[in-house]
Each structure stands twice: as structure tokens, then as C-alpha cells.
Amino acid sequence: DFPYESLATNDEPYYVYANDSADGEDGDIAIVIDNLVEWASATVTSQDTLGTTRTFNMQYDDESDTYRMVDSTRNITTYTADVSGLAFWKKYSLPGTIVTTSLDEGTYYVAAEAVSVQANMSDVYDFYKNTLNRDSFDGAGAAIKVSYDYGDNYENAYWSSSLQQMVYGDAGGFSSALDVAGHEFTHAVINYVVGDGVNTTLTYYGESGALNESYADIMGTLIENKSGTDRWLIGEDSDSAIRSLSSPSTYGQPESYDDLYTGSSDNAGVHTNSGIFNYAAYKMMTDSRTSSISNSTWAKMFYGSMFRLATDADFLDARYAVLASAKALGFTSSQVEAIEDAFDDVGIKESDSIRIVLT
């Protein structure tokens, strides 16, 4: 039951009251809408969780001396997950509250984790936009929402297709890692390239699910674009690395199709068997015959191959897709041969057959 009187003036926000009592006493304020706030784009420099100085976009309101984690150019917003309830029965809700900061003794303080989240997502967006000509995860400029500090000792990061947003747990330090941001964003891209974006994707089970994970790892690695041994690690800037493209077995993953995990746990091994395709990617990208191929060209090749996959694609289907994408980009016969050899080396190859030629 809302009072009909407007309390708003030219100098005040507009308050909406709810739950008025029978004797006319005002209830709790349900919504506060401040129509006077005018947000302008601002470029901010601050340190992230790794101690690196990052430059990123926020919005600024001069009247209230307030910044908030919204990048108007890229349409990226960073939130902290909301929590309610008792210590032993907490409830978390997403996306949560937009990260904001105000002037404090002449200094604007921005939480380092919020800096990592916003800056890393900006880098991922820029890579897809500038290198692959893709505007956001859906290719049409969809708003990018990222929430962090979710859960109670929740050591994970994920893309939610139902909520259409990215989430970082409150443990594990994954928000620090650019390749993790690229990995999770790539899951969203795959959803839209291979599936309908929400209900269908590169099916998250068995070999197709392992491909989903592997493509996310590969693209995360290419977006991060490090040199040396760290180039092939996933999540090395978090609390600890979780996978390696150059040595999958170090993290309990098979390196050959002969050792394919065939159990039912983890959606039939999506995080395990991804190591096989990852290892093939590592081998082709480090082959001497492909040394002239740039990081951006590899990204274009793997990205282009996604469009050749069906939702139930297996490793062999992906081999054909990668080879077709490489040829479409003008790879030389020697470079194509190096890719074929990489797949052969990990056992992703056609079955032996007998060919009869009639003359």
C-alpha cells in the first residue's frame, strides 16, 4: 500500500514506501531512486590483486563524488555478490551490488579484487572485439555482468547460462587470473556459436563437454599470451595452477586418446579428457613448422573452427574443424601437416582403413 504523495523535489531523491501500517505509520523504504545522479565515463588507474597497476573504465558522478564499476564503452559491470541470513545458513544472490567507491580523505579506494575483475574482463572483451571481431559473448554487444566474492569458501569460477553472467567464488583467487577470465567468457561464446546461448551448447558431457573445456583453456591461454612455461599453464596467477597444456599428466589428465577416461563422474570426464585436445593444441603451436604463425592467427583458427562444430561434436569432429579452419586461413601445406601430426600424436586420428582403387 503506497502513499500517493510524491516526496520528491528538485533537491531530493524519490522514495517508495511499502508495508504502511493501519494507523498510517510509514513502513520500510523498499526502493530509492535518485534521478539526480548523472554518471559520466571515467578512466581510472589502480592496483589489482597481483600488485599490477591497471587502467580501466568506471562511471563517475561529480555531484556525489562517487565512482562505480561500470564500463559504458564495453558494457561491463562488476558486482559483489549479496549475502543474507545467519552465519551457519547464508544465502547468496546474484548479480549482487555494483561496486562503488567514494572520496575518502582525498583518495579513491577501489578494492584490488574489483580491479582485477573489471580490468581482466576488459582485456578479454578487447581481444574478442579487436582480434576476432566479436562484440561481447553473443556477438551483438550483450551486457557483461561479473560477480565476485560468491559463496562461503567456494573455490570456483563459472559462466551461468541461465543468469547470463560470470561468477567468481570467494576462494581460490581465480579473479586474479586473466586466462581464467578468458576461459569462462569463452564458455559463453561457445554457447552462442555452437548452441542457442542459453539452453544448448557444445554439449557438456563426454567428448563434446571435454572439447568445451579445452576450447575455453586454449582461448584463455591465447588471450593471456604469456611467454615461457607460464604460457601453457591455466590459472597460474590464482592461488595455484589447475591445468597445463604442455603437460596435462602433471594435473592428472590423459595425454593420449588411448588413455581416455570412460567413467561417469564430472559429466564423463569433461575436466579430465580436455587434456588430450589441449595437448594436441600445444604440440601444433610449438612445432617448428608453425613458428611463423602469430598468437592472433592461432586464435582466429580455433575460433573459426567453433563454427564448424555441432552440439554433439567429438574429438575427431574437432580435428576436421581445426584443419578446415587452418586451410581457410591460408596455412601452408607444411603447417597443416604439423597440425595433422599433433592430432595423430595424441591419438585423435581416423581409424585404419583399406582403400581399394578401381581402374
PDB file of N, CA and C in Angstrom, residues 55-101:
ATOM      1  N   THR A  55      44.747   0.050 -15.842  1.00  0.00           N
ATOM      2  CA  THR A  55      43.915   1.172 -16.273  1.00  0.00           C
ATOM      3  C   THR A  55      42.626   0.616 -16.854  1.00  0.00           C
ATOM      4  N   PHE A  56      41.498   1.105 -16.388  1.00  0.00           N
ATOM      5  CA  PHE A  56      40.206   0.561 -16.790  1.00  0.00           C
ATOM      6  C   PHE A  56      39.157   1.664 -16.700  1.00  0.00           C
ATOM      7  N   ASN A  57      37.960   1.378 -17.168  1.00  0.00           N
ATOM      8  CA  ASN A  57      36.884   2.368 -17.177  1.00  0.00           C
ATOM      9  C   ASN A  57      35.918   2.169 -16.017  1.00  0.00           C
ATOM     10  N   MET A  58      35.458   3.285 -15.462  1.00  0.00           N
ATOM     11  CA  MET A  58      34.388   3.283 -14.474  1.00  0.00           C
ATOM     12  C   MET A  58      33.405   4.396 -14.850  1.00  0.00           C
ATOM     13  N   GLN A  59      32.380   4.565 -14.055  1.00  0.00           N
ATOM     14  CA  GLN A  59      31.482   5.707 -14.203  1.00  0.00           C
ATOM     15  C   GLN A  59      31.625   6.606 -12.979  1.00  0.00           C
ATOM     16  N   TYR A  60      31.462   7.920 -13.193  1.00  0.00           N
ATOM     17  CA  TYR A  60      31.681   8.891 -12.126  1.00  0.00           C
ATOM     18  C   TYR A  60      30.523   9.868 -12.044  1.00  0.00           C
ATOM     19  N   ASP A  61      30.087  10.140 -10.813  1.00  0.00           N
ATOM     20  CA  ASP A  61      29.072  11.168 -10.576  1.00  0.00           C
ATOM     21  C   ASP A  61      29.709  12.310  -9.797  1.00  0.00           C
ATOM     22  N   ASP A  62      29.823  13.455 -10.437  1.00  0.00           N
ATOM     23  CA  ASP A  62      30.506  14.599  -9.847  1.00  0.00           C
ATOM     24  C   ASP A  62      29.770  15.126  -8.628  1.00  0.00           C
ATOM     25  N   GLU A  63      28.437  15.071  -8.653  1.00  0.00           N
ATOM     26  CA  GLU A  63      27.640  15.631  -7.572  1.00  0.00           C
ATOM     27  C   GLU A  63      27.879  14.907  -6.256  1.00  0.00           C
ATOM     28  N   SER A  64      27.975  13.570  -6.324  1.00  0.00           N
ATOM     29  CA  SER A  64      28.129  12.776  -5.100  1.00  0.00           C
ATOM     30  C   SER A  64      29.559  12.306  -4.869  1.00  0.00           C
ATOM     31  N   ASP A  65      30.477  12.690  -5.766  1.00  0.00           N
ATOM     32  CA  ASP A  65      31.874  12.238  -5.661  1.00  0.00           C
ATOM     33  C   ASP A  65      31.961  10.719  -5.557  1.00  0.00           C
ATOM     34  N   THR A  66      31.253  10.038  -6.450  1.00  0.00           N
ATOM     35  CA  THR A  66      31.185   8.581  -6.390  1.00  0.00           C
ATOM     36  C   THR A  66      31.566   7.955  -7.729  1.00  0.00           C
ATOM     37  N   TYR A  67      32.370   6.880  -7.655  1.00  0.00           N
ATOM     38  CA  TYR A  67      32.689   6.060  -8.815  1.00  0.00           C
ATOM     39  C   TYR A  67      31.956   4.723  -8.675  1.00  0.00           C
ATOM     40  N   ARG A  68      31.607   4.107  -9.803  1.00  0.00           N
ATOM     41  CA  ARG A  68      31.075   2.750  -9.762  1.00  0.00           C
ATOM     42  C   ARG A  68      31.668   1.936 -10.902  1.00  0.00           C
ATOM     43  N   MET A  69      31.763   0.625 -10.683  1.00  0.00           N
ATOM     44  CA  MET A  69      32.428  -0.280 -11.623  1.00  0.00           C
ATOM     45  C   MET A  69      31.545  -0.599 -12.822  1.00  0.00           C
ATOM     46  N   VAL A  70      31.338   0.393 -13.665  1.00  0.00           N
ATOM     47  CA  VAL A  70      30.581   0.214 -14.899  1.00  0.00           C
ATOM     48  C   VAL A  70      31.406   0.799 -16.045  1.00  0.00           C
ATOM     49  N   ASP A  71      31.689  -0.027 -17.038  1.00  0.00           N
ATOM     50  CA  ASP A  71      32.396   0.410 -18.242  1.00  0.00           C
ATOM     51  C   ASP A  71      31.353   0.638 -19.327  1.00  0.00           C
ATOM     52  N   SER A  72      31.034   1.886 -19.596  1.00  0.00           N
ATOM     53  CA  SER A  72      29.986   2.204 -20.573  1.00  0.00           C
ATOM     54  C   SER A  72      30.389   1.817 -21.984  1.00  0.00           C
ATOM     55  N   THR A  73      31.675   1.888 -22.290  1.00  0.00           N
ATOM     56  CA  THR A  73      32.153   1.588 -23.639  1.00  0.00           C
ATOM     57  C   THR A  73      32.002   0.114 -23.962  1.00  0.00           C
ATOM     58  N   ARG A  74      32.406  -0.737 -23.035  1.00  0.00           N
ATOM     59  CA  ARG A  74      32.376  -2.191 -23.269  1.00  0.00           C
ATOM     60  C   ARG A  74      31.116  -2.843 -22.694  1.00  0.00           C
ATOM     61  N   ASN A  75      30.347  -2.094 -21.963  1.00  0.00           N
ATOM     62  CA  ASN A  75      29.120  -2.604 -21.333  1.00  0.00           C
ATOM     63  C   ASN A  75      29.446  -3.708 -20.327  1.00  0.00           C
ATOM     64  N   ILE A  76      30.433  -3.429 -19.459  1.00  0.00           N
ATOM     65  CA  ILE A  76      30.854  -4.375 -18.422  1.00  0.00           C
ATOM     66  C   ILE A  76      30.538  -3.787 -17.055  1.00  0.00           C
ATOM     67  N   THR A  77      29.917  -4.578 -16.184  1.00  0.00           N
ATOM     68  CA  THR A  77      29.626  -4.144 -14.824  1.00  0.00           C
ATOM     69  C   THR A  77      30.117  -5.199 -13.842  1.00  0.00           C
ATOM     70  N   THR A  78      30.814  -4.752 -12.800  1.00  0.00           N
ATOM     71  CA  THR A  78      31.330  -5.653 -11.774  1.00  0.00           C
ATOM     72  C   THR A  78      30.520  -5.493 -10.495  1.00  0.00           C
ATOM     73  N   TYR A  79      30.105  -6.621  -9.927  1.00  0.00           N
ATOM     74  CA  TYR A  79      29.275  -6.653  -8.726  1.00  0.00           C
ATOM     75  C   TYR A  79      29.970  -7.458  -7.622  1.00  0.00           C
ATOM     76  N   THR A  80      29.576  -7.196  -6.391  1.00  0.00           N
ATOM     77  CA  THR A  80      29.882  -8.120  -5.296  1.00  0.00           C
ATOM     78  C   THR A  80      28.595  -8.878  -4.997  1.00  0.00           C
ATOM     79  N   ALA A  81      28.710 -10.183  -4.831  1.00  0.00           N
ATOM     80  CA  ALA A  81      27.526 -11.000  -4.559  1.00  0.00           C
ATOM     81  C   ALA A  81      26.901 -10.587  -3.230  1.00  0.00           C
ATOM     82  N   ASP A  82      25.594 -10.503  -3.197  1.00  0.00           N
ATOM     83  CA  ASP A  82      24.882 -10.164  -1.958  1.00  0.00           C
ATOM     84  C   ASP A  82      24.761 -11.403  -1.072  1.00  0.00           C
ATOM     85  N   VAL A  83      24.833 -11.184   0.235  1.00  0.00           N
ATOM     86  CA  VAL A  83      24.699 -12.286   1.178  1.00  0.00           C
ATOM     87  C   VAL A  83      23.723 -11.875   2.275  1.00  0.00           C
ATOM     88  N   SER A  84      22.903 -12.801   2.694  1.00  0.00           N
ATOM     89  CA  SER A  84      21.958 -12.555   3.773  1.00  0.00           C
ATOM     90  C   SER A  84      21.845 -13.814   4.613  1.00  0.00           C
ATOM     91  N   GLY A  85      21.135 -13.729   5.735  1.00  0.00           N
ATOM     92  CA  GLY A  85      20.949 -14.894   6.586  1.00  0.00           C
ATOM     93  C   GLY A  85      21.969 -14.965   7.699  1.00  0.00           C
ATOM     94  N   LEU A  86      21.929 -16.067   8.451  1.00  0.00           N
ATOM     95  CA  LEU A  86      22.812 -16.271   9.582  1.00  0.00           C
ATOM     96  C   LEU A  86      24.132 -16.875   9.146  1.00  0.00           C
ATOM     97  N   ALA A  87      25.110 -16.845  10.040  1.00  0.00           N
ATOM     98  CA  ALA A  87      26.450 -17.332   9.718  1.00  0.00           C
ATOM     99  C   ALA A  87      26.432 -18.786   9.262  1.00  0.00           C
ATOM    100  N   PHE A  88      25.561 -19.584   9.862  1.00  0.00           N
ATOM    101  CA  PHE A  88      25.518 -21.013   9.522  1.00  0.00           C
ATOM    102  C   PHE A  88      24.491 -21.323   8.431  1.00  0.00           C
ATOM    103  N   TRP A  89      23.780 -20.284   7.942  1.00  0.00           N
ATOM    104  CA  TRP A  89      22.782 -20.516   6.904  1.00  0.00           C
ATOM    105  C   TRP A  89      22.715 -19.270   6.010  1.00  0.00           C
ATOM    106  N   LYS A  90      23.782 -19.072   5.250  1.00  0.00           N
ATOM    107  CA  LYS A  90      23.878 -17.881   4.420  1.00  0.00           C
ATOM    108  C   LYS A  90      23.207 -18.102   3.069  1.00  0.00           C
ATOM    109  N   LYS A  91      22.646 -17.050   2.565  1.00  0.00           N
ATOM    110  CA  LYS A  91      22.036 -17.087   1.241  1.00  0.00           C
ATOM    111  C   LYS A  91      22.720 -16.052   0.363  1.00  0.00           C
ATOM    112  N   TYR A  92      23.167 -16.479  -0.810  1.00  0.00           N
ATOM    113  CA  TYR A  92      23.860 -15.583  -1.733  1.00  0.00           C
ATOM    114  C   TYR A  92      22.976 -15.332  -2.941  1.00  0.00           C
ATOM    115  N   SER A  93      22.959 -14.087  -3.393  1.00  0.00           N
ATOM    116  CA  SER A  93      22.149 -13.747  -4.559  1.00  0.00           C
ATOM    117  C   SER A  93      22.995 -13.018  -5.593  1.00  0.00           C
ATOM    118  N   LEU A  94      22.649 -13.227  -6.854  1.00  0.00           N
ATOM    119  CA  LEU A  94      23.393 -12.664  -7.982  1.00  0.00           C
ATOM    120  C   LEU A  94      22.474 -11.821  -8.852  1.00  0.00           C
ATOM    121  N   PRO A  95      22.974 -10.788  -9.520  1.00  0.00           N
ATOM    122  CA  PRO A  95      24.392 -10.428  -9.575  1.00  0.00           C
ATOM    123  C   PRO A  95      24.924  -9.758  -8.316  1.00  0.00           C
ATOM    124  N   GLY A  96      24.057  -9.172  -7.481  1.00  0.00           N
ATOM    125  CA  GLY A  96      24.531  -8.543  -6.264  1.00  0.00           C
ATOM    126  C   GLY A  96      24.499  -7.024  -6.366  1.00  0.00           C
ATOM    127  N   THR A  97      25.505  -6.384  -5.791  1.00  0.00           N
ATOM    128  CA  THR A  97      25.571  -4.925  -5.720  1.00  0.00           C
ATOM    129  C   THR A  97      26.730  -4.402  -6.552  1.00  0.00           C
ATOM    130  N   ILE A  98      26.471  -3.377  -7.351  1.00  0.00           N
ATOM    131  CA  ILE A  98      27.535  -2.787  -8.161  1.00  0.00           C
ATOM    132  C   ILE A  98      28.612  -2.207  -7.250  1.00  0.00           C
ATOM    133  N   VAL A  99      29.868  -2.496  -7.567  1.00  0.00           N
ATOM    134  CA  VAL A  99      30.987  -1.980  -6.774  1.00  0.00           C
ATOM    135  C   VAL A  99      31.067  -0.467  -6.938  1.00  0.00           C
ATOM    136  N   THR A 100      31.071   0.249  -5.818  1.00  0.00           N
ATOM    137  CA  THR A 100      31.181   1.709  -5.837  1.00  0.00           C
ATOM    138  C   THR A 100      32.250   2.153  -4.853  1.00  0.00           C
ATOM    139  N   THR A 101      32.751   3.365  -5.032  1.00  0.00           N
ATOM    140  CA  THR A 101      33.733   3.924  -4.109  1.00  0.00           C
ATOM    141  C   THR A 101      33.563   5.430  -4.066  1.00  0.00           C
TER     142      THR A 101
END
